[in-house]
PDB file of C-alpha atoms in Angstrom:
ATOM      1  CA  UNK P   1     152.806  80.709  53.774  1.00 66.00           C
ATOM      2  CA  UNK P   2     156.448  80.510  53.079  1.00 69.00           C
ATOM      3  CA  UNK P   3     159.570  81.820  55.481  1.00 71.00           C
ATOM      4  CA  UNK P   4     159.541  84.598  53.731  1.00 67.00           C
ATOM      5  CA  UNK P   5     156.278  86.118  53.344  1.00 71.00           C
ATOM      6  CA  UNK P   6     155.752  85.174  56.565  1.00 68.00           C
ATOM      7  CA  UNK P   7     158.895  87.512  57.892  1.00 65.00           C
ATOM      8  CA  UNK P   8     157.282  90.139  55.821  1.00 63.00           C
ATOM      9  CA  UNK P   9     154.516  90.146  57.189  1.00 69.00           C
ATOM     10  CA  UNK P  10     155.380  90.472  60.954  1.00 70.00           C
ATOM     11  CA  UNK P  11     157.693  92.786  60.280  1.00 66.00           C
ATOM     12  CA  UNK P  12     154.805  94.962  58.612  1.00 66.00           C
ATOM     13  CA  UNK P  13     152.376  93.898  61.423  1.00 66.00           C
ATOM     14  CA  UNK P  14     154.778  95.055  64.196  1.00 61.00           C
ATOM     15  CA  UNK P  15     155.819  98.408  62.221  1.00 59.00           C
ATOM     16  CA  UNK P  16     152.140  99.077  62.038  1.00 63.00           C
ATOM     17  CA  UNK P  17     151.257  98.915  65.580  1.00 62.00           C
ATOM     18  CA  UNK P  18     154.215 100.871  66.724  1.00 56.00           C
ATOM     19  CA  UNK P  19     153.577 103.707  64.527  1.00 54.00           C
ATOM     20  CA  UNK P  20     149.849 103.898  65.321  1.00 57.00           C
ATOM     21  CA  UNK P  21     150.762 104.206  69.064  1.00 52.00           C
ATOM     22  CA  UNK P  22     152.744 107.333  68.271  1.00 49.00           C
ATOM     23  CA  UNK P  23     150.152 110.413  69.244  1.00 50.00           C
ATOM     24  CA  UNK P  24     152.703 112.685  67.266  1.00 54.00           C
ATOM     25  CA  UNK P  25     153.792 111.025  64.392  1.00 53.00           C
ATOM     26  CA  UNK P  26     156.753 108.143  63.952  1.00 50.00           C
ATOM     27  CA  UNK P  27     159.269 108.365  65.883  1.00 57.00           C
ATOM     28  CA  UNK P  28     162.393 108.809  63.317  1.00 54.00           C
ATOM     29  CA  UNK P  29     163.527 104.999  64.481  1.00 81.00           C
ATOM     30  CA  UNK P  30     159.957 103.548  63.763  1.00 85.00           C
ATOM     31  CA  UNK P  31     159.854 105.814  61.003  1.00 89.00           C
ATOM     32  CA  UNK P  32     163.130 104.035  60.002  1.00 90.00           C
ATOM     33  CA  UNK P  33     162.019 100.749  60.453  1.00 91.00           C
ATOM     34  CA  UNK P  34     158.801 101.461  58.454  1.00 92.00           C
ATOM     35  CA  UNK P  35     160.978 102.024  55.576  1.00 94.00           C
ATOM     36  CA  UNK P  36     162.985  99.184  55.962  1.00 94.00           C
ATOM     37  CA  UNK P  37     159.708  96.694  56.282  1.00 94.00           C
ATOM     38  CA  UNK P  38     158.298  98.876  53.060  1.00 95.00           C
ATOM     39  CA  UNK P  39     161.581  98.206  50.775  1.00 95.00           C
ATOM     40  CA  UNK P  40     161.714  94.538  51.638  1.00 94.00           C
ATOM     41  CA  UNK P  41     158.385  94.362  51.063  1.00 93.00           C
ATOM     42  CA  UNK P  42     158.709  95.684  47.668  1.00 93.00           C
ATOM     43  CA  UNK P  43     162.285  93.902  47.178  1.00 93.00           C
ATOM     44  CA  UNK P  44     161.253  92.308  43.650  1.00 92.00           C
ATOM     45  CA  UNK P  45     160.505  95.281  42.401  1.00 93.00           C
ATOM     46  CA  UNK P  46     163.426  96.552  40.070  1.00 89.00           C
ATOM     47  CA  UNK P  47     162.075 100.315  40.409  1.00 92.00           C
ATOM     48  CA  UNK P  48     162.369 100.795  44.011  1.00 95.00           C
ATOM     49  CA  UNK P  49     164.630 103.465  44.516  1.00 96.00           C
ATOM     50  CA  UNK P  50     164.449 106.587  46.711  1.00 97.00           C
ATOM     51  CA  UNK P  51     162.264 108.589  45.047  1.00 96.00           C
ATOM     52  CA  UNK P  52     159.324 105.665  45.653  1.00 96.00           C
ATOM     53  CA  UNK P  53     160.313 105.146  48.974  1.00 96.00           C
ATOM     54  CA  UNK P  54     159.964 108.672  49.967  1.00 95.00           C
ATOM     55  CA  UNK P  55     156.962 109.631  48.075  1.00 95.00           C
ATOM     56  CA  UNK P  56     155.270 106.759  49.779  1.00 94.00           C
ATOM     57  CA  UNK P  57     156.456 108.368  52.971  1.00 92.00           C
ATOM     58  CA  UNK P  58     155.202 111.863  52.259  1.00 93.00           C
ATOM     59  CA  UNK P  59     159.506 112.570  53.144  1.00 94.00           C
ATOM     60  CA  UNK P  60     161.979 114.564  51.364  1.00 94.00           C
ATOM     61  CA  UNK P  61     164.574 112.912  49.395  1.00 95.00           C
ATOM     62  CA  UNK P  62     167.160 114.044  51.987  1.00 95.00           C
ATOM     63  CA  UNK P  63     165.329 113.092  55.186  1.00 93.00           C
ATOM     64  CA  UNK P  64     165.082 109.652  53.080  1.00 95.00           C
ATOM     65  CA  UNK P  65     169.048 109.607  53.107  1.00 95.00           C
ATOM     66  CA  UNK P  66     169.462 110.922  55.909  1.00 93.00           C
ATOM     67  CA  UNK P  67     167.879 108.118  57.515  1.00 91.00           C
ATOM     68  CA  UNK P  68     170.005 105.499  56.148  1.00 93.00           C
ATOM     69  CA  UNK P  69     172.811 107.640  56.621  1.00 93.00           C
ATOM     70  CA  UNK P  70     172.509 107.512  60.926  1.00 91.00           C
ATOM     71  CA  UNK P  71     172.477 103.515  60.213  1.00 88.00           C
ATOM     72  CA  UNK P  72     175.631 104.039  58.452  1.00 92.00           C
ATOM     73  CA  UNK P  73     174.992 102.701  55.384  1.00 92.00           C
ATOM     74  CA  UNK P  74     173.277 104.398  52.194  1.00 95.00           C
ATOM     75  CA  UNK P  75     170.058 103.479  50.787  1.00 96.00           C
ATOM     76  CA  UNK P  76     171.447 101.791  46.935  1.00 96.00           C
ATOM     77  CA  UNK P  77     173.709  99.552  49.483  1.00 96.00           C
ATOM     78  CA  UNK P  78     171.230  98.854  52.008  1.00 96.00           C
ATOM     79  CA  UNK P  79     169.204  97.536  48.961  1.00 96.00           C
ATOM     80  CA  UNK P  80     171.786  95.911  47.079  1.00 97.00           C
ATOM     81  CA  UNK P  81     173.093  93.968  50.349  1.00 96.00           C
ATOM     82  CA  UNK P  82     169.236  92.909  50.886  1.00 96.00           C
ATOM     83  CA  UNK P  83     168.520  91.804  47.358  1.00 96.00           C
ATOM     84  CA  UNK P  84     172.071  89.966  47.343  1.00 97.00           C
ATOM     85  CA  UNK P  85     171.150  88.270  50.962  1.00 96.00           C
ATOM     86  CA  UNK P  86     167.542  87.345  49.606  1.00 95.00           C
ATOM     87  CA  UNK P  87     168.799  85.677  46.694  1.00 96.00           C
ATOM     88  CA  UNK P  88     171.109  83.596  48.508  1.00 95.00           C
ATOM     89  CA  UNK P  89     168.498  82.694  50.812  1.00 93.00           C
ATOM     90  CA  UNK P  90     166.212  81.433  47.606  1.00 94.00           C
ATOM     91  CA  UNK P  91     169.308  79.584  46.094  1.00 93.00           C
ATOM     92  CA  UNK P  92     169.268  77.447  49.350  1.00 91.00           C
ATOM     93  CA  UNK P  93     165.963  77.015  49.587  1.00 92.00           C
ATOM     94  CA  UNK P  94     165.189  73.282  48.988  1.00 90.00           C
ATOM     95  CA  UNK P  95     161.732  74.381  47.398  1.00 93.00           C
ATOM     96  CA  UNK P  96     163.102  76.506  45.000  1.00 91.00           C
ATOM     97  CA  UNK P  97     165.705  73.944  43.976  1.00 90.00           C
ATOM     98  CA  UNK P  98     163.778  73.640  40.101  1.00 92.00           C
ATOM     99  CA  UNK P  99     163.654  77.586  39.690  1.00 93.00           C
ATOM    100  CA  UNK P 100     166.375  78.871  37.792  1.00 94.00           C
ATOM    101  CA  UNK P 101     169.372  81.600  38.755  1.00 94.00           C
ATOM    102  CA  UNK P 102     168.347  84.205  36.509  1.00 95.00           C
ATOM    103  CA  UNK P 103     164.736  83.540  38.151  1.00 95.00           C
ATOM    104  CA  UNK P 104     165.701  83.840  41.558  1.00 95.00           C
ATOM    105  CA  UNK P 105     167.491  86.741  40.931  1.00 96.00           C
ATOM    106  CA  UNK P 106     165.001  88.711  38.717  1.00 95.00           C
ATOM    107  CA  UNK P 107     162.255  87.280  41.731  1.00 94.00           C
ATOM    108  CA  UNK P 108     164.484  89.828  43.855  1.00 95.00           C
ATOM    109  CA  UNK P 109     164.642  92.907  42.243  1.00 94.00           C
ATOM    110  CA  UNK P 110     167.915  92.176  40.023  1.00 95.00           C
ATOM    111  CA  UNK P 111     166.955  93.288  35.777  1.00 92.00           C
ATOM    112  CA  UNK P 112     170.558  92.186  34.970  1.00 94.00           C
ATOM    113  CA  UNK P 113     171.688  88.435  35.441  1.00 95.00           C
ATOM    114  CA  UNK P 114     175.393  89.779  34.842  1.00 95.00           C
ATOM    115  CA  UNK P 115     175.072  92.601  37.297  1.00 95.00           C
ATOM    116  CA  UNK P 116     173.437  89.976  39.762  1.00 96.00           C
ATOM    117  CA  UNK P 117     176.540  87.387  39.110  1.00 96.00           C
ATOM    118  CA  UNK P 118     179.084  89.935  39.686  1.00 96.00           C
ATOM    119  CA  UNK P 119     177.461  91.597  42.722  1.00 97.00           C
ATOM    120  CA  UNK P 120     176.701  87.560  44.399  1.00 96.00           C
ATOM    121  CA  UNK P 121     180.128  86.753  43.541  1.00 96.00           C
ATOM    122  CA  UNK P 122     181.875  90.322  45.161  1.00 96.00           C
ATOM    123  CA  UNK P 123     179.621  89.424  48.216  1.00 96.00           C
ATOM    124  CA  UNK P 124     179.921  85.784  48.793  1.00 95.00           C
ATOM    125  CA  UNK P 125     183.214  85.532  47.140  1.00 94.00           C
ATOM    126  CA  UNK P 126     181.707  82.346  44.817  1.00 94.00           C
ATOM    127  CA  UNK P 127     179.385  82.621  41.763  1.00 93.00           C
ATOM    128  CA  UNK P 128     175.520  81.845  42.492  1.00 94.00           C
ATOM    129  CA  UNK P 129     175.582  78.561  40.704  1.00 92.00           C
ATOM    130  CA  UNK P 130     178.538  77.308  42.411  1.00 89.00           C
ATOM    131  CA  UNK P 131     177.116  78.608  46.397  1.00 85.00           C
ATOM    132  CA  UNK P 132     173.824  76.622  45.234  1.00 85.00           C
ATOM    133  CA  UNK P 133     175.828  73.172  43.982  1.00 79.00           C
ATOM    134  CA  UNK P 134     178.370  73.152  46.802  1.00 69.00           C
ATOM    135  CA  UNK P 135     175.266  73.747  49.469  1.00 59.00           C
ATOM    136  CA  UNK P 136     173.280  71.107  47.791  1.00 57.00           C
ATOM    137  CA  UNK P 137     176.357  68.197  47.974  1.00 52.00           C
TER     138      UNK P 137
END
């Protein structure tokens, strides 16, 4: 099982058992935290957005926002930071070293390689293939 997946899955393990210990429902910090393991669990996928998210919750739209909104960030930039972090994470990786950019990126939830090279280079202030040949030298 890769680094990854294996993240994923204790996150989702942990989330689990603290929200079926709650007698009255999640807690809105579990509840909050069950969201977050959710999104990066479905971080490929190009249509998460809120809507999914909250459906899946059985939450409005604004409790949704609201949620991300007492972490003090929203949910689009939440995502976008995780998708960006995640890619540069892959481009590291030493076992992805053969996959392409526009592979990596799509693997994360990105369905525009020119949107993805703009946002990786605002982030990281260097273009994806540059962060992966300067890392690899």
């Amino acid at each position: 099982m890769d680094e990854m997946s294996a993240s994923l899955l204790t996150d989702n393990l942990c989330n689990l058992i603290g929200l079926s210990s709650d007698a009255d429902g999640p807690r809105p910090d579990r509840l909050h935290e069950a969201i977050l393991a959710f999104c990066r669990g479905r971080l490929g996928d190009e249509t998460l957005s809120p809507g999914v998210v909250a459906a899946h919750f059985n939450i409005s739209l604004r409790t949704l926002h609201a949620r991300f909104a007492a972490s003090g960030q929203s949910f689009g930039r939440w995502l976008l930071a995780t998708r960006l972090e995640e890619s540069r994470r892959a481009l590291l990786d030493p076992r992805r070293a053969a996959e392409g950019i526009a592979s990596i990126a799509y693997s994360v939830g990105f369905n525009d390689l020119s949107a993805f090279n703009r946002a990786f280079r605002n982030r990281f202030g260097v273009a994806p293939r540059q962060r992966r040949s300067r890392d690899r030298a």
